[in-house]
Structure formats: C-alpha cells, structure tokens
XYZ file of C-alpha atoms in Angstrom:
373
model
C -14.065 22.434 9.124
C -14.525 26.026 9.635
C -15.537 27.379 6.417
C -15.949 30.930 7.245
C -12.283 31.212 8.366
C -9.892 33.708 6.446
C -7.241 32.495 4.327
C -5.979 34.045 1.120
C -7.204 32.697 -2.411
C -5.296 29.107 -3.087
C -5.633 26.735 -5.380
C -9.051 25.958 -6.864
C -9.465 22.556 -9.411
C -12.757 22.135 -10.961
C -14.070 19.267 -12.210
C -16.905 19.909 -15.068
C -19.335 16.950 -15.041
C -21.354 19.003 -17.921
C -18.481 19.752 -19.552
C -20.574 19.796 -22.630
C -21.732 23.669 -22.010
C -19.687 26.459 -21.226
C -20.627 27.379 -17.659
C -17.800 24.991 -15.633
C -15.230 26.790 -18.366
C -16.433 30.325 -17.524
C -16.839 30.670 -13.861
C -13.023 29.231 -14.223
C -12.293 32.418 -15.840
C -14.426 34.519 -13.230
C -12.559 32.756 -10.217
C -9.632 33.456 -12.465
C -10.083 37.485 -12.729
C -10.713 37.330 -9.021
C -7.311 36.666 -8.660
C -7.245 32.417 -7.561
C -5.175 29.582 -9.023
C -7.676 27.582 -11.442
C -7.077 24.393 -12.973
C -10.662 23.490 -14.839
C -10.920 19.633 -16.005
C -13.464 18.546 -18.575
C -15.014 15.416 -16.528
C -15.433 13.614 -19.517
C -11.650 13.915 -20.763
C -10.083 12.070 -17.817
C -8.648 8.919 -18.427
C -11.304 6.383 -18.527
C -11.109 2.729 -16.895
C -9.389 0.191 -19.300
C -12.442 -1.786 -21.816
C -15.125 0.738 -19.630
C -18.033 0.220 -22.482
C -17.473 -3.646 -21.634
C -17.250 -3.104 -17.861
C -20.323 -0.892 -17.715
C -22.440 -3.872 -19.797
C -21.424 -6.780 -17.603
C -21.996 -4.518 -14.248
C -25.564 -3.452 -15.546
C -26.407 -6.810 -16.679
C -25.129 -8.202 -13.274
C -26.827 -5.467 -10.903
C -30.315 -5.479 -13.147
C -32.930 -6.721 -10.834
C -37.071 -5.849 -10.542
C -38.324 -2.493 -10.306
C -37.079 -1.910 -6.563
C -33.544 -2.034 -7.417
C -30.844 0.657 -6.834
C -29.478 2.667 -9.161
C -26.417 1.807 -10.447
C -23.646 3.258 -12.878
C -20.136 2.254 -13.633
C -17.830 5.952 -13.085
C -16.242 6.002 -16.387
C -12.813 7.632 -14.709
C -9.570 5.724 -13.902
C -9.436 6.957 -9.876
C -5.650 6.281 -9.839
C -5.364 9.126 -12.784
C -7.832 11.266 -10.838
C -5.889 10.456 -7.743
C -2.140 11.687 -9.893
C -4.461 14.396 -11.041
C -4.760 15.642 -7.552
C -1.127 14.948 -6.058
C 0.297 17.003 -9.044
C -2.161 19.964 -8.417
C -2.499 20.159 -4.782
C -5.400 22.375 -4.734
C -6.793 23.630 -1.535
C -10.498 23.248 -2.696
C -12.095 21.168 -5.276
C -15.744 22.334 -6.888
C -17.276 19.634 -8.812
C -20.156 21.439 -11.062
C -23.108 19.086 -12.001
C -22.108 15.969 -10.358
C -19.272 13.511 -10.338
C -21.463 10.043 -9.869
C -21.079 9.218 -13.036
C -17.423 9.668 -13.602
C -15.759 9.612 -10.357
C -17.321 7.364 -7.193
C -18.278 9.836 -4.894
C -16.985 7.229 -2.492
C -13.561 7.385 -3.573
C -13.815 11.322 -4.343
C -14.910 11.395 -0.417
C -11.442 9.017 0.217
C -9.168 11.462 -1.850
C -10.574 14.798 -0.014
C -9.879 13.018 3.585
C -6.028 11.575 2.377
C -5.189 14.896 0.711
C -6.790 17.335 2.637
C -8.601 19.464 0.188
C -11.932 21.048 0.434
C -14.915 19.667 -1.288
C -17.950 21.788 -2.925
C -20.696 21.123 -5.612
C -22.523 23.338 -7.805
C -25.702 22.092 -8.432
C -26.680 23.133 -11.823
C -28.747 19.632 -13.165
C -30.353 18.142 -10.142
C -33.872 18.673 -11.364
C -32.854 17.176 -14.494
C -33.253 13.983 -12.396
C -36.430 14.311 -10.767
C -38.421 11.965 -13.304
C -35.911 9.467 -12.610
C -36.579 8.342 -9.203
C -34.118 5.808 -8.451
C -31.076 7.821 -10.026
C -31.850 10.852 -7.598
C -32.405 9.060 -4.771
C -28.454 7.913 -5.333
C -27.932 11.641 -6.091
C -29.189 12.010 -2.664
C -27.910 9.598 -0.823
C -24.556 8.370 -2.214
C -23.136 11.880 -3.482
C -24.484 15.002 -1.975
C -23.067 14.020 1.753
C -19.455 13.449 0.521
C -19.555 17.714 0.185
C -18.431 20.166 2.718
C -21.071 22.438 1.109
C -23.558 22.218 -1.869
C -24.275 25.547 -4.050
C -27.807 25.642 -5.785
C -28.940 27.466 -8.402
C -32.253 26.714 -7.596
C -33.573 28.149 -3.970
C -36.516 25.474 -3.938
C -33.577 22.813 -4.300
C -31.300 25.009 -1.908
C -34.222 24.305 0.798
C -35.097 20.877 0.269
C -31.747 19.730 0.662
C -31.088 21.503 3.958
C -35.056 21.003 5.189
C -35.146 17.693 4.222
C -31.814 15.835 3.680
C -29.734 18.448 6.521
C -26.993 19.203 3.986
C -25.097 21.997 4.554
C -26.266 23.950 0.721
C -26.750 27.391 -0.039
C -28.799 29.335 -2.805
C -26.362 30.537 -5.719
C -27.949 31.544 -9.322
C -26.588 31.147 -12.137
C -24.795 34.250 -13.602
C -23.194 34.858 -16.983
C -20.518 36.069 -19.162
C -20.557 39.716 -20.561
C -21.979 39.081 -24.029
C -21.664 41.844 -26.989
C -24.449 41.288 -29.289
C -24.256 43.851 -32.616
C -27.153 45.969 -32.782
C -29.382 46.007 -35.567
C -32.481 48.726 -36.721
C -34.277 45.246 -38.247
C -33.976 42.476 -35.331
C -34.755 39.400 -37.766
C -36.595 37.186 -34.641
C -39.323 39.184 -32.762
C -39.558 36.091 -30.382
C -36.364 33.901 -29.477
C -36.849 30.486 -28.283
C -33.750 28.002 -27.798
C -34.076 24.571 -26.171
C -34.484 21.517 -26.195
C -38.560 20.105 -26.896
C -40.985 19.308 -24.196
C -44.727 19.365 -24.061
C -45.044 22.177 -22.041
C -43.259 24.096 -24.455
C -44.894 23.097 -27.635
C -48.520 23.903 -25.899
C -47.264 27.352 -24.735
C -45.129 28.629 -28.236
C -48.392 27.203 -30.135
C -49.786 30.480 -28.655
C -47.175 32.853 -30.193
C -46.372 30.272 -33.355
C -46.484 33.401 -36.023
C -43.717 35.403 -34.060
C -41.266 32.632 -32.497
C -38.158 31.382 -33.877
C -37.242 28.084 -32.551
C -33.945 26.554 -31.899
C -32.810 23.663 -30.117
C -32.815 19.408 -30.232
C -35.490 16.745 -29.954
C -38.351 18.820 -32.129
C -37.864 16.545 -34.520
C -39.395 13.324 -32.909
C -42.262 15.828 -31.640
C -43.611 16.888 -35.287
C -46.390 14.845 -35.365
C -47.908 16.818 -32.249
C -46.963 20.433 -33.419
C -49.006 22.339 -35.773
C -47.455 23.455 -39.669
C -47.028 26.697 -38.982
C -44.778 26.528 -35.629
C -43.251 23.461 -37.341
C -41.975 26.209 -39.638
C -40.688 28.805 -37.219
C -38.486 25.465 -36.171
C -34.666 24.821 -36.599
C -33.892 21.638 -34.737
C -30.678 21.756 -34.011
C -28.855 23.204 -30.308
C -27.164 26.704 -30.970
C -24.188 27.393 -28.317
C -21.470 29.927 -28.261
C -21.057 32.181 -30.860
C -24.017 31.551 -32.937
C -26.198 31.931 -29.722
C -24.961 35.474 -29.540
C -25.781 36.564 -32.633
C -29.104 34.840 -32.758
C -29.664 37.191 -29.294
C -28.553 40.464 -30.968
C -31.058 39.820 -33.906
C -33.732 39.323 -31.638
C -36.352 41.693 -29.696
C -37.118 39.618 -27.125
C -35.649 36.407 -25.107
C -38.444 34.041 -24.404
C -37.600 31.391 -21.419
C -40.098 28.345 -21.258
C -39.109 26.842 -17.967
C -39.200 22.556 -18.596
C -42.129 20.563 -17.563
C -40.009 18.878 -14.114
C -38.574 22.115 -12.979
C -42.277 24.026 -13.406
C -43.594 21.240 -11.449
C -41.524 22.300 -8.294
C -42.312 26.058 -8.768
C -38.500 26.659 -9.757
C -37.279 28.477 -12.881
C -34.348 29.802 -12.331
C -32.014 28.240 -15.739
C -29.095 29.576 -17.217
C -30.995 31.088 -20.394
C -32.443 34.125 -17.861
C -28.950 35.700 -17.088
C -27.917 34.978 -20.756
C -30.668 37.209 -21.694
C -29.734 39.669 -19.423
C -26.003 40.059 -20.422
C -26.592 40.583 -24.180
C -29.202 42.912 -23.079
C -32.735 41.748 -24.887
C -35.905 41.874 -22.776
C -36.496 38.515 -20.738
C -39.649 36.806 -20.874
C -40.085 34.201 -18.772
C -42.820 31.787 -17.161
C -43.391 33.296 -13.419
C -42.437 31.660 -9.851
C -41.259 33.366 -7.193
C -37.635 32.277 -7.183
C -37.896 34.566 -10.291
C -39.398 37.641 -8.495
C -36.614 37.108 -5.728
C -33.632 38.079 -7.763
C -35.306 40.239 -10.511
C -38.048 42.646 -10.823
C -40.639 41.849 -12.645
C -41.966 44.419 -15.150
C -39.130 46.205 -14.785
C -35.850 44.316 -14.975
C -37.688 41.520 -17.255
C -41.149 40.080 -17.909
C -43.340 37.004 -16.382
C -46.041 35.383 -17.948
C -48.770 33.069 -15.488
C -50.131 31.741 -18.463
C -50.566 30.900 -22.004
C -52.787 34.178 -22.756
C -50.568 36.285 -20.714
C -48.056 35.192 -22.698
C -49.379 36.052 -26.158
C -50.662 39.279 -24.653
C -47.044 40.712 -23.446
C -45.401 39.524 -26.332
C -47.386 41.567 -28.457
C -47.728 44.632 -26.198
C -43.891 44.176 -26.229
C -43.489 43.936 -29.970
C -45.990 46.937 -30.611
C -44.038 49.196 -27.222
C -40.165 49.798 -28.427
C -39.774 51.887 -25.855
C -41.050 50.035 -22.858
C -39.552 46.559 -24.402
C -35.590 48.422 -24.607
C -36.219 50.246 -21.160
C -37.046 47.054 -19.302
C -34.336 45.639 -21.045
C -31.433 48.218 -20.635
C -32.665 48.215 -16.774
C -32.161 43.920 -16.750
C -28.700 44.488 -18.343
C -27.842 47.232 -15.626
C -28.342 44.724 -13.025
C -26.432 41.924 -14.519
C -23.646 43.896 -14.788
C -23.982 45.001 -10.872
C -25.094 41.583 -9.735
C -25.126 38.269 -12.163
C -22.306 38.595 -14.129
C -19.590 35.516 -13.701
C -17.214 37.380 -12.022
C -20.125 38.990 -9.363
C -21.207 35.237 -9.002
C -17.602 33.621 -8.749
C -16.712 36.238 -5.966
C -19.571 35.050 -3.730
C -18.227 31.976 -4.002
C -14.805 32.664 -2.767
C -16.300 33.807 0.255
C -18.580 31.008 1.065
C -15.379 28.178 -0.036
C -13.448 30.403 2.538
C -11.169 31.471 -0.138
C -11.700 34.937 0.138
C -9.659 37.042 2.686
C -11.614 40.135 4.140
C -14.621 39.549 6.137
C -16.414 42.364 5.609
C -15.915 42.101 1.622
C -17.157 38.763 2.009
C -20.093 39.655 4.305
C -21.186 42.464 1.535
C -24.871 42.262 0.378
C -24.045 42.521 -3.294
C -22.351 38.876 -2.916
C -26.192 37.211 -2.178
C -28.605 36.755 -4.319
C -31.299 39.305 -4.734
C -28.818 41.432 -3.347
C -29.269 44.983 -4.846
C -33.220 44.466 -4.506
C-alpha cells in the first residue's frame, strides 16, 4: 500500500485502548477541526465476550506454565460486534491509540483490515509502560505491532528501535495537547507542581525540593513508609485529570516533570505532562535527554535538570527570577501554539495516514517534529 498517495480526508475510526485519559478523545477533535470524518470508540465500552471474567480465569489457569511461558490474555471484546462496528462505519483508516491486545486479537483486527479494506495505524503512547514486563512486550512485539501499516511513536528512542531492530515501518510523533486557559493569579498557591503517579525515582528526586512541591497523583500511599514527614505533607494522593488539572496549573509557578524510572532507563522522556505544561503556559521543568532537546530548547522554551542538585538549584533560581521563569515560559507557550498543539499534531498525521490531499502541505516542515527549531 502506497501510503504517501493523495486522496482527500475519509473516514477515520479510532479505537482508544487508554480510553481512561483524554488524549484518544482529543486528537478526535483535532482530526475533527482538520476537516475528517471521526468516529472515536472507548476500547473498553465495546461489547465484551459473554461470562469474559470466567473465560479469562479458565484460559489463564489453562495457559499458566513455568517461567518460560508466553504471554497470554483473553481480548475482552466480542469481534463479531467489533466486526458490525466496522461494516456500519466503513472507515477508510483505523488508528488504534495504545494498543488493542488486550481487547481486540490483533489477529482478528489484522483479518478485518484485509476483508474490509481499511487502513491500519497505531499510536504508541504506553509501550514503555511494558518494558519491566518482559514476556507481555515481547507479545507487544511480536503478535501486534506487525498487523500495522504504520506505527506512530511518541517516543524517538522507541520510533528507532522498532524500525532498527524489529523493521517496522514507525515514525517519531510527540505528543501534543489541547489549548488550555488557566486563570491567572498575582499569588500562584504551588511554587512547584508535581502530578503522577509514585515511583522511586521520584520520591528520591522531590525529597530534594520537599519544602516547595505540591504533590498529586496515585500509589503514594503504599510508599509512606519510605518518604520523609515533610514531603509526606506536600502529598495529595489521589490522580487529578481534566478540569481540576487546569486549575491546579494556573495556580502554579512552575510544572515539574519527573520522567518514570523504565522510561529514564532508555534515555526517553518525552510524556504527555511536557506539552500540557506548555499549553497552559507555566515554565516546564523537566529531567534532561536528548529526545527533550530535539523538540524544545532548553533554557529557553523550558528547563532540564541532569540531576538532583541541579534540580533544587533551578527551582529556586526560578522561584527567586519572575522574570526569567514567565519569559521562558511565554516563549514554551509560543511554540506550542505554532507546533504541539492537537490540531498541529493531528495534521501531521493526516499526511503520513495518506489522508491529507496536497503534497506540498503535507511535505511542510512545521508537520515534523522539532520542526520550527
């Protein structure tokens, strides 16, 4: 399939396999305001296999075998439904964001695309989510990713491992983000904004700014016992999406980002949480690699910090400098809005699904990443 060839915007059906967060919903709206047919469907609302808690028991106790054995999970989704799903839409691509493995069996998803004729493309947002679980990815690897026509990355170490190493045909596409307006206030109650969920890495790194961090996110809970009272007190443990994010940006100086301990471990840092920062228009600090410095400029788009003493030292530079912190940080926001907003991000996408008409539109710098650099 020639995926370069013209042909005006068609039909476009995602399927969310993290349909718990709001990216899947709002690059539907981006490919929306760039003018395609969208038809976005929560993963986890499709109709699931009769008595599938059952089912999924008996197949796990039946498959369960030493440490050597394959991974194995039951999809939870009724194919025939997915299958009506796809007859009554017609769509001319499909982009699956996350995965499908554990819903739909990439097998059968690579059966519907051949009988109906559709285009298939992933967006890898979660992949190094599964690199401490060894025998999962390898059926990430092996049994999913070569049932797409092409693989989007947000990650560009991922991007070149899976064409260096595996030959898939992927490509390198951040994340981006929806405009966010975030009331100003003279008094910013946070100086230092953390949300996410607990790891190690990022209970030994806030320990170092514990007097000026306000924490939000899940799992800190089970942790207390190895963080000290006072960051235990800067702590809310609970996850903070949507709305309340917002406003917890707009009352905040700074954004910090604490890459987790897997994705620091493969020099790649590039999460959602960076372009969030951008769009509500805080300054971005964030834990340095160079898939950062690729698509932003450090000290003067956003902030990187190599370590835990560089980090403590820039936050408090940046909490005693107004000035510098808001310049850095109206600079960040300008390029957002030029490059990493949702609808900047969804565009490039047209053009690499083939759904964009107009090669040299499509073949414009400002659709790759880092473009504008």
């Amino acid at each position: 399939m020639n995926l370069s060839a013209e042909r005006p915007p068609g039909r476009l059906l995602i399927l969310d396999g993290i349909g718990g967060v709001p990216l899947g919903r709002e690059l539907a709206d981006a490919f929306r305001n760039n003018g395609v047919d969208v038809e976005h469907r929560d993963c986890a609302s499709l109709k699931r296999i009769p008595l599938y808690g059952l089912r999924s028991a008996v197949a796990k106790s039946l498959r369960r075998g030493g440490e050597e054995a394959a991974y194995y999970h039951l999809p939870r989704s009724d194919v025939a439904h997915v299958e009506e799903l796809l007859h009554a839409y017609r769509p001319d691509c499909v982009l699956v964001i996350g995965f499908a493995y554990k819903f739909i069996d990439p097998a059968q998803l690579e059966r519907l695309k051949r009988k109906l004729g559709f285009s298939l493309f992933l967006y890898d947002t979660d992949s190094c989510n599964l690199y401490t679980r060894r025998r999962e990815f390898i059926f990430f690897l092996e049994s999913e990713l070569p049932a797409y026509d092409r693989i989007f990355s947000f990650s560009r170490v991922t991007t070149d491992f899976f064409r260096s190493v595996r030959g898939l045909d992927a490509v390198h596409q951040p994340f981006g983000a929806a405009p966010i307006s975030t009331p100003r206030t003279d008094t910013p109650e946070h100086d230092v904004l953390f949300v996410g969920s607990c790891d190690l890495r990022r209970i030994f790194l806030l320990e170092h700014i514990r007097e000026r961090v306000s924490v939000f996110g899940n799992r800190w809970q089970r942790h207390m016992p190895l963080i000290s009272p006072a960051l235990r007190a800067r702590i809310t443990d609970r996850p903070v999406w949507g709305k309340a994010l917002y406003e917890l940006f707009g009352a905040s100086k700074i954004i910090l980002n604490i890459t987790r301990g897997p994705f620091f471990s493969v020099e790649t840092g590039i999460n959602l949480r960076i372009f969030e920062a951008l769009a509500a228009g805080r300054l971005l600090l964030t834990d340095h690699c160079d898939e950062v410095a690729e698509v932003l400029r450090p000290g003067e788009e956003m902030e990187t910090y190599r370590s835990a003493a560089e980090l403590a030292e820039k936050t408090a530079y940046y909490l005693a400098h107004h000035e510098a912190r808001e310049a850095i940080a109206l600079r960040g926001h300008q390029r957002f809005l030029a490059d990493y907003s949702w609808q900047r991000r969804a565009a490039g996408m047209l053009c690499q699904m083939g759904m964009r008409p107009g090669a040299e539109t499509c073949n414009s710098p400002s659709y790759a990443p880092g473009a504008g650099r």
